[in-house]
JSON list of C-alpha atoms in Angstrom, two decimals:
[
{"chain": "S", "resi": 1340, "resn": "GLN", "atom": "CA", "xyz": [0.00, 0.00, 0.00]},
{"chain": "S", "resi": 1341, "resn": "VAL", "atom": "CA", "xyz": [1.26, 3.46, -0.93]},
{"chain": "S", "resi": 1342, "resn": "GLN", "atom": "CA", "xyz": [-0.23, 6.81, 0.07]},
{"chain": "S", "resi": 1343, "resn": "LEU", "atom": "CA", "xyz": [0.69, 9.80, -2.07]},
{"chain": "S", "resi": 1344, "resn": "VAL", "atom": "CA", "xyz": [0.47, 13.50, -1.26]},
{"chain": "S", "resi": 1345, "resn": "GLU", "atom": "CA", "xyz": [1.25, 16.17, -3.85]},
{"chain": "S", "resi": 1346, "resn": "SER", "atom": "CA", "xyz": [2.38, 19.71, -3.11]},
{"chain": "S", "resi": 1347, "resn": "GLY", "atom": "CA", "xyz": [3.95, 22.67, -4.87]},
{"chain": "S", "resi": 1348, "resn": "GLY", "atom": "CA", "xyz": [1.12, 23.79, -7.10]},
{"chain": "S", "resi": 1349, "resn": "GLY", "atom": "CA", "xyz": [0.05, 27.39, -7.40]},
{"chain": "S", "resi": 1350, "resn": "LEU", "atom": "CA", "xyz": [-0.46, 30.37, -9.67]},
{"chain": "S", "resi": 1351, "resn": "VAL", "atom": "CA", "xyz": [2.38, 31.38, -11.97]},
{"chain": "S", "resi": 1352, "resn": "GLN", "atom": "CA", "xyz": [2.76, 33.63, -14.99]},
{"chain": "S", "resi": 1353, "resn": "ALA", "atom": "CA", "xyz": [3.45, 32.20, -18.41]},
{"chain": "S", "resi": 1354, "resn": "GLY", "atom": "CA", "xyz": [7.16, 31.49, -18.79]},
{"chain": "S", "resi": 1355, "resn": "GLY", "atom": "CA", "xyz": [7.58, 30.84, -15.09]},
{"chain": "S", "resi": 1356, "resn": "SER", "atom": "CA", "xyz": [8.51, 27.68, -13.21]},
{"chain": "S", "resi": 1357, "resn": "LEU", "atom": "CA", "xyz": [7.11, 25.44, -10.52]},
{"chain": "S", "resi": 1358, "resn": "ARG", "atom": "CA", "xyz": [8.36, 22.29, -8.87]},
{"chain": "S", "resi": 1359, "resn": "LEU", "atom": "CA", "xyz": [5.79, 19.75, -7.80]},
{"chain": "S", "resi": 1360, "resn": "SER", "atom": "CA", "xyz": [6.57, 17.19, -5.12]},
{"chain": "S", "resi": 1361, "resn": "CYS", "atom": "CA", "xyz": [4.85, 13.94, -4.32]},
{"chain": "S", "resi": 1362, "resn": "ALA", "atom": "CA", "xyz": [5.61, 12.43, -0.93]},
{"chain": "S", "resi": 1363, "resn": "ALA", "atom": "CA", "xyz": [4.91, 8.74, -0.46]},
{"chain": "S", "resi": 1364, "resn": "SER", "atom": "CA", "xyz": [4.35, 6.65, 2.60]},
{"chain": "S", "resi": 1365, "resn": "GLY", "atom": "CA", "xyz": [4.86, 2.91, 2.69]},
{"chain": "S", "resi": 1366, "resn": "ARG", "atom": "CA", "xyz": [7.98, 0.79, 2.73]},
{"chain": "S", "resi": 1367, "resn": "THR", "atom": "CA", "xyz": [7.84, -0.28, -0.91]},
{"chain": "S", "resi": 1368, "resn": "PHE", "atom": "CA", "xyz": [8.06, 3.13, -2.61]},
{"chain": "S", "resi": 1369, "resn": "SER", "atom": "CA", "xyz": [11.38, 2.32, -4.27]},
{"chain": "S", "resi": 1370, "resn": "SER", "atom": "CA", "xyz": [9.87, -0.65, -6.08]},
{"chain": "S", "resi": 1371, "resn": "TYR", "atom": "CA", "xyz": [7.23, 1.40, -7.90]},
{"chain": "S", "resi": 1372, "resn": "ALA", "atom": "CA", "xyz": [7.37, 3.30, -11.13]},
{"chain": "S", "resi": 1373, "resn": "MET", "atom": "CA", "xyz": [5.98, 6.79, -10.62]},
{"chain": "S", "resi": 1374, "resn": "GLY", "atom": "CA", "xyz": [3.99, 8.95, -12.95]},
{"chain": "S", "resi": 1375, "resn": "TRP", "atom": "CA", "xyz": [2.55, 12.43, -13.19]},
{"chain": "S", "resi": 1376, "resn": "PHE", "atom": "CA", "xyz": [-0.79, 13.05, -14.87]},
{"chain": "S", "resi": 1377, "resn": "ARG", "atom": "CA", "xyz": [-2.90, 16.16, -15.25]},
{"chain": "S", "resi": 1378, "resn": "GLN", "atom": "CA", "xyz": [-6.54, 16.94, -15.74]},
{"chain": "S", "resi": 1379, "resn": "ALA", "atom": "CA", "xyz": [-7.78, 20.23, -17.07]},
{"chain": "S", "resi": 1380, "resn": "LEU", "atom": "CA", "xyz": [-11.32, 21.38, -16.39]},
{"chain": "S", "resi": 1381, "resn": "GLY", "atom": "CA", "xyz": [-13.75, 19.43, -18.56]},
{"chain": "S", "resi": 1382, "resn": "LYS", "atom": "CA", "xyz": [-11.06, 17.18, -20.01]},
{"chain": "S", "resi": 1383, "resn": "GLU", "atom": "CA", "xyz": [-9.86, 13.66, -19.39]},
{"chain": "S", "resi": 1384, "resn": "ARG", "atom": "CA", "xyz": [-6.84, 12.91, -17.24]},
{"chain": "S", "resi": 1385, "resn": "GLU", "atom": "CA", "xyz": [-3.73, 12.78, -19.39]},
{"chain": "S", "resi": 1386, "resn": "PHE", "atom": "CA", "xyz": [-0.22, 11.43, -19.01]},
{"chain": "S", "resi": 1387, "resn": "VAL", "atom": "CA", "xyz": [2.58, 13.93, -18.40]},
{"chain": "S", "resi": 1388, "resn": "ALA", "atom": "CA", "xyz": [5.71, 12.05, -17.32]},
{"chain": "S", "resi": 1389, "resn": "ALA", "atom": "CA", "xyz": [6.88, 8.84, -15.70]},
{"chain": "S", "resi": 1390, "resn": "ILE", "atom": "CA", "xyz": [10.04, 7.44, -14.16]},
{"chain": "S", "resi": 1391, "resn": "SER", "atom": "CA", "xyz": [11.17, 3.90, -13.40]},
{"chain": "S", "resi": 1392, "resn": "TRP", "atom": "CA", "xyz": [11.97, 2.72, -9.89]},
{"chain": "S", "resi": 1393, "resn": "SER", "atom": "CA", "xyz": [15.72, 3.15, -10.49]},
{"chain": "S", "resi": 1394, "resn": "SER", "atom": "CA", "xyz": [15.40, 6.47, -12.38]},
{"chain": "S", "resi": 1395, "resn": "GLY", "atom": "CA", "xyz": [17.00, 4.70, -15.33]},
{"chain": "S", "resi": 1396, "resn": "ARG", "atom": "CA", "xyz": [14.05, 5.31, -17.61]},
{"chain": "S", "resi": 1397, "resn": "THR", "atom": "CA", "xyz": [11.86, 8.34, -18.06]},
{"chain": "S", "resi": 1398, "resn": "SER", "atom": "CA", "xyz": [9.00, 9.08, -20.42]},
{"chain": "S", "resi": 1399, "resn": "TYR", "atom": "CA", "xyz": [7.27, 12.35, -21.33]},
{"chain": "S", "resi": 1400, "resn": "VAL", "atom": "CA", "xyz": [4.31, 13.45, -23.35]},
{"chain": "S", "resi": 1401, "resn": "ASP", "atom": "CA", "xyz": [5.51, 15.39, -26.39]},
{"chain": "S", "resi": 1402, "resn": "SER", "atom": "CA", "xyz": [3.95, 18.66, -25.26]},
{"chain": "S", "resi": 1403, "resn": "VAL", "atom": "CA", "xyz": [6.22, 18.91, -22.19]},
{"chain": "S", "resi": 1404, "resn": "LYS", "atom": "CA", "xyz": [9.49, 17.51, -23.56]},
{"chain": "S", "resi": 1405, "resn": "GLY", "atom": "CA", "xyz": [12.32, 19.94, -22.98]},
{"chain": "S", "resi": 1406, "resn": "ARG", "atom": "CA", "xyz": [10.29, 21.91, -20.41]},
{"chain": "S", "resi": 1407, "resn": "PHE", "atom": "CA", "xyz": [9.43, 19.39, -17.67]},
{"chain": "S", "resi": 1408, "resn": "THR", "atom": "CA", "xyz": [11.77, 17.04, -15.82]},
{"chain": "S", "resi": 1409, "resn": "ILE", "atom": "CA", "xyz": [10.70, 14.14, -13.62]},
{"chain": "S", "resi": 1410, "resn": "SER", "atom": "CA", "xyz": [13.01, 12.86, -10.91]},
{"chain": "S", "resi": 1411, "resn": "ARG", "atom": "CA", "xyz": [12.84, 10.86, -7.72]},
{"chain": "S", "resi": 1412, "resn": "ASP", "atom": "CA", "xyz": [14.67, 10.43, -4.44]},
{"chain": "S", "resi": 1413, "resn": "ASN", "atom": "CA", "xyz": [13.98, 6.96, -3.10]},
{"chain": "S", "resi": 1414, "resn": "ALA", "atom": "CA", "xyz": [15.63, 7.75, 0.24]},
{"chain": "S", "resi": 1415, "resn": "LYS", "atom": "CA", "xyz": [13.14, 10.59, 0.74]},
{"chain": "S", "resi": 1416, "resn": "LYS", "atom": "CA", "xyz": [10.28, 8.63, -0.85]},
{"chain": "S", "resi": 1417, "resn": "THR", "atom": "CA", "xyz": [9.56, 11.61, -3.05]},
{"chain": "S", "resi": 1418, "resn": "VAL", "atom": "CA", "xyz": [9.06, 12.17, -6.76]},
{"chain": "S", "resi": 1419, "resn": "TYR", "atom": "CA", "xyz": [9.38, 15.59, -8.34]},
{"chain": "S", "resi": 1420, "resn": "LEU", "atom": "CA", "xyz": [8.18, 17.34, -11.47]},
{"chain": "S", "resi": 1421, "resn": "GLN", "atom": "CA", "xyz": [10.20, 20.40, -12.39]},
{"chain": "S", "resi": 1422, "resn": "MET", "atom": "CA", "xyz": [8.14, 22.52, -14.75]},
{"chain": "S", "resi": 1423, "resn": "ASN", "atom": "CA", "xyz": [9.82, 25.33, -16.68]},
{"chain": "S", "resi": 1424, "resn": "SER", "atom": "CA", "xyz": [8.61, 27.65, -19.43]},
{"chain": "S", "resi": 1425, "resn": "LEU", "atom": "CA", "xyz": [5.05, 27.12, -18.30]},
{"chain": "S", "resi": 1426, "resn": "LYS", "atom": "CA", "xyz": [2.22, 27.88, -20.69]},
{"chain": "S", "resi": 1427, "resn": "PRO", "atom": "CA", "xyz": [-1.46, 28.65, -20.03]},
{"chain": "S", "resi": 1428, "resn": "GLU", "atom": "CA", "xyz": [-2.32, 25.26, -21.57]},
{"chain": "S", "resi": 1429, "resn": "ASP", "atom": "CA", "xyz": [-0.41, 23.59, -18.72]},
{"chain": "S", "resi": 1430, "resn": "THR", "atom": "CA", "xyz": [-3.16, 24.72, -16.35]},
{"chain": "S", "resi": 1431, "resn": "ALA", "atom": "CA", "xyz": [-4.65, 21.64, -14.68]},
{"chain": "S", "resi": 1432, "resn": "VAL", "atom": "CA", "xyz": [-4.83, 19.60, -11.54]},
{"chain": "S", "resi": 1433, "resn": "TYR", "atom": "CA", "xyz": [-1.66, 17.53, -11.40]},
{"chain": "S", "resi": 1434, "resn": "TYR", "atom": "CA", "xyz": [-1.71, 14.04, -9.91]},
{"chain": "S", "resi": 1435, "resn": "CYS", "atom": "CA", "xyz": [1.09, 11.68, -9.03]},
{"chain": "S", "resi": 1436, "resn": "ALA", "atom": "CA", "xyz": [0.61, 7.95, -9.25]},
{"chain": "S", "resi": 1437, "resn": "ALA", "atom": "CA", "xyz": [2.45, 4.74, -8.40]},
{"chain": "S", "resi": 1438, "resn": "GLY", "atom": "CA", "xyz": [2.42, 1.59, -10.47]},
{"chain": "S", "resi": 1439, "resn": "SER", "atom": "CA", "xyz": [4.35, -1.46, -11.53]},
{"chain": "S", "resi": 1440, "resn": "MET", "atom": "CA", "xyz": [5.49, -0.12, -14.90]},
{"chain": "S", "resi": 1441, "resn": "VAL", "atom": "CA", "xyz": [6.44, 3.09, -16.68]},
{"chain": "S", "resi": 1442, "resn": "GLY", "atom": "CA", "xyz": [3.11, 3.47, -18.40]},
{"chain": "S", "resi": 1443, "resn": "ARG", "atom": "CA", "xyz": [1.19, 6.23, -20.14]},
{"chain": "S", "resi": 1444, "resn": "TRP", "atom": "CA", "xyz": [-2.29, 5.10, -19.22]},
{"chain": "S", "resi": 1445, "resn": "VAL", "atom": "CA", "xyz": [-4.32, 5.75, -16.11]},
{"chain": "S", "resi": 1446, "resn": "SER", "atom": "CA", "xyz": [-4.90, 2.00, -15.83]},
{"chain": "S", "resi": 1447, "resn": "ASP", "atom": "CA", "xyz": [-1.13, 1.39, -15.55]},
{"chain": "S", "resi": 1448, "resn": "TYR", "atom": "CA", "xyz": [-1.14, 2.90, -12.05]},
{"chain": "S", "resi": 1449, "resn": "ASP", "atom": "CA", "xyz": [-2.53, 1.49, -8.82]},
{"chain": "S", "resi": 1450, "resn": "TYR", "atom": "CA", "xyz": [-2.22, 4.38, -6.36]},
{"chain": "S", "resi": 1451, "resn": "TRP", "atom": "CA", "xyz": [-3.06, 8.05, -6.77]},
{"chain": "S", "resi": 1452, "resn": "GLY", "atom": "CA", "xyz": [-2.66, 11.27, -4.84]},
{"chain": "S", "resi": 1453, "resn": "GLN", "atom": "CA", "xyz": [-5.37, 13.86, -4.34]},
{"chain": "S", "resi": 1454, "resn": "GLY", "atom": "CA", "xyz": [-3.90, 16.33, -6.83]},
{"chain": "S", "resi": 1455, "resn": "THR", "atom": "CA", "xyz": [-2.49, 19.85, -6.74]},
{"chain": "S", "resi": 1456, "resn": "GLN", "atom": "CA", "xyz": [-3.74, 22.77, -8.82]},
{"chain": "S", "resi": 1457, "resn": "VAL", "atom": "CA", "xyz": [-1.40, 24.48, -11.26]},
{"chain": "S", "resi": 1458, "resn": "THR", "atom": "CA", "xyz": [-2.66, 27.67, -12.88]},
{"chain": "S", "resi": 1459, "resn": "VAL", "atom": "CA", "xyz": [-0.63, 29.49, -15.51]},
{"chain": "S", "resi": 1460, "resn": "SER", "atom": "CA", "xyz": [-1.78, 33.00, -16.36]},
{"chain": "S", "resi": 1461, "resn": "SER", "atom": "CA", "xyz": [-1.12, 34.62, -19.73]}
]
């Protein structure tokens, strides 16, 4: 069992940066792949980025490549999403998730946080 709590969201101007954190509880955090998803108002939840348990593999949706970086610290049981050059279209609730594989689908993940709001103003 893994409990996930996101933090770091907020309001930022276009071109700015934010770093999201996702703190996990549970002794098996290091064995899970971790992902970040987002859900804009009225839209379906979409994949943003994922990282393997060892940090050896990462995956990004094309729209954030070169702007967002996912990382993790297994000792701190935390996964991060560094978001640079933010755009208004990045506005959404961001969720972290834990699963057994580096997947791009909601169904690839077993545990979810409650989400943190990111709002990018133009």
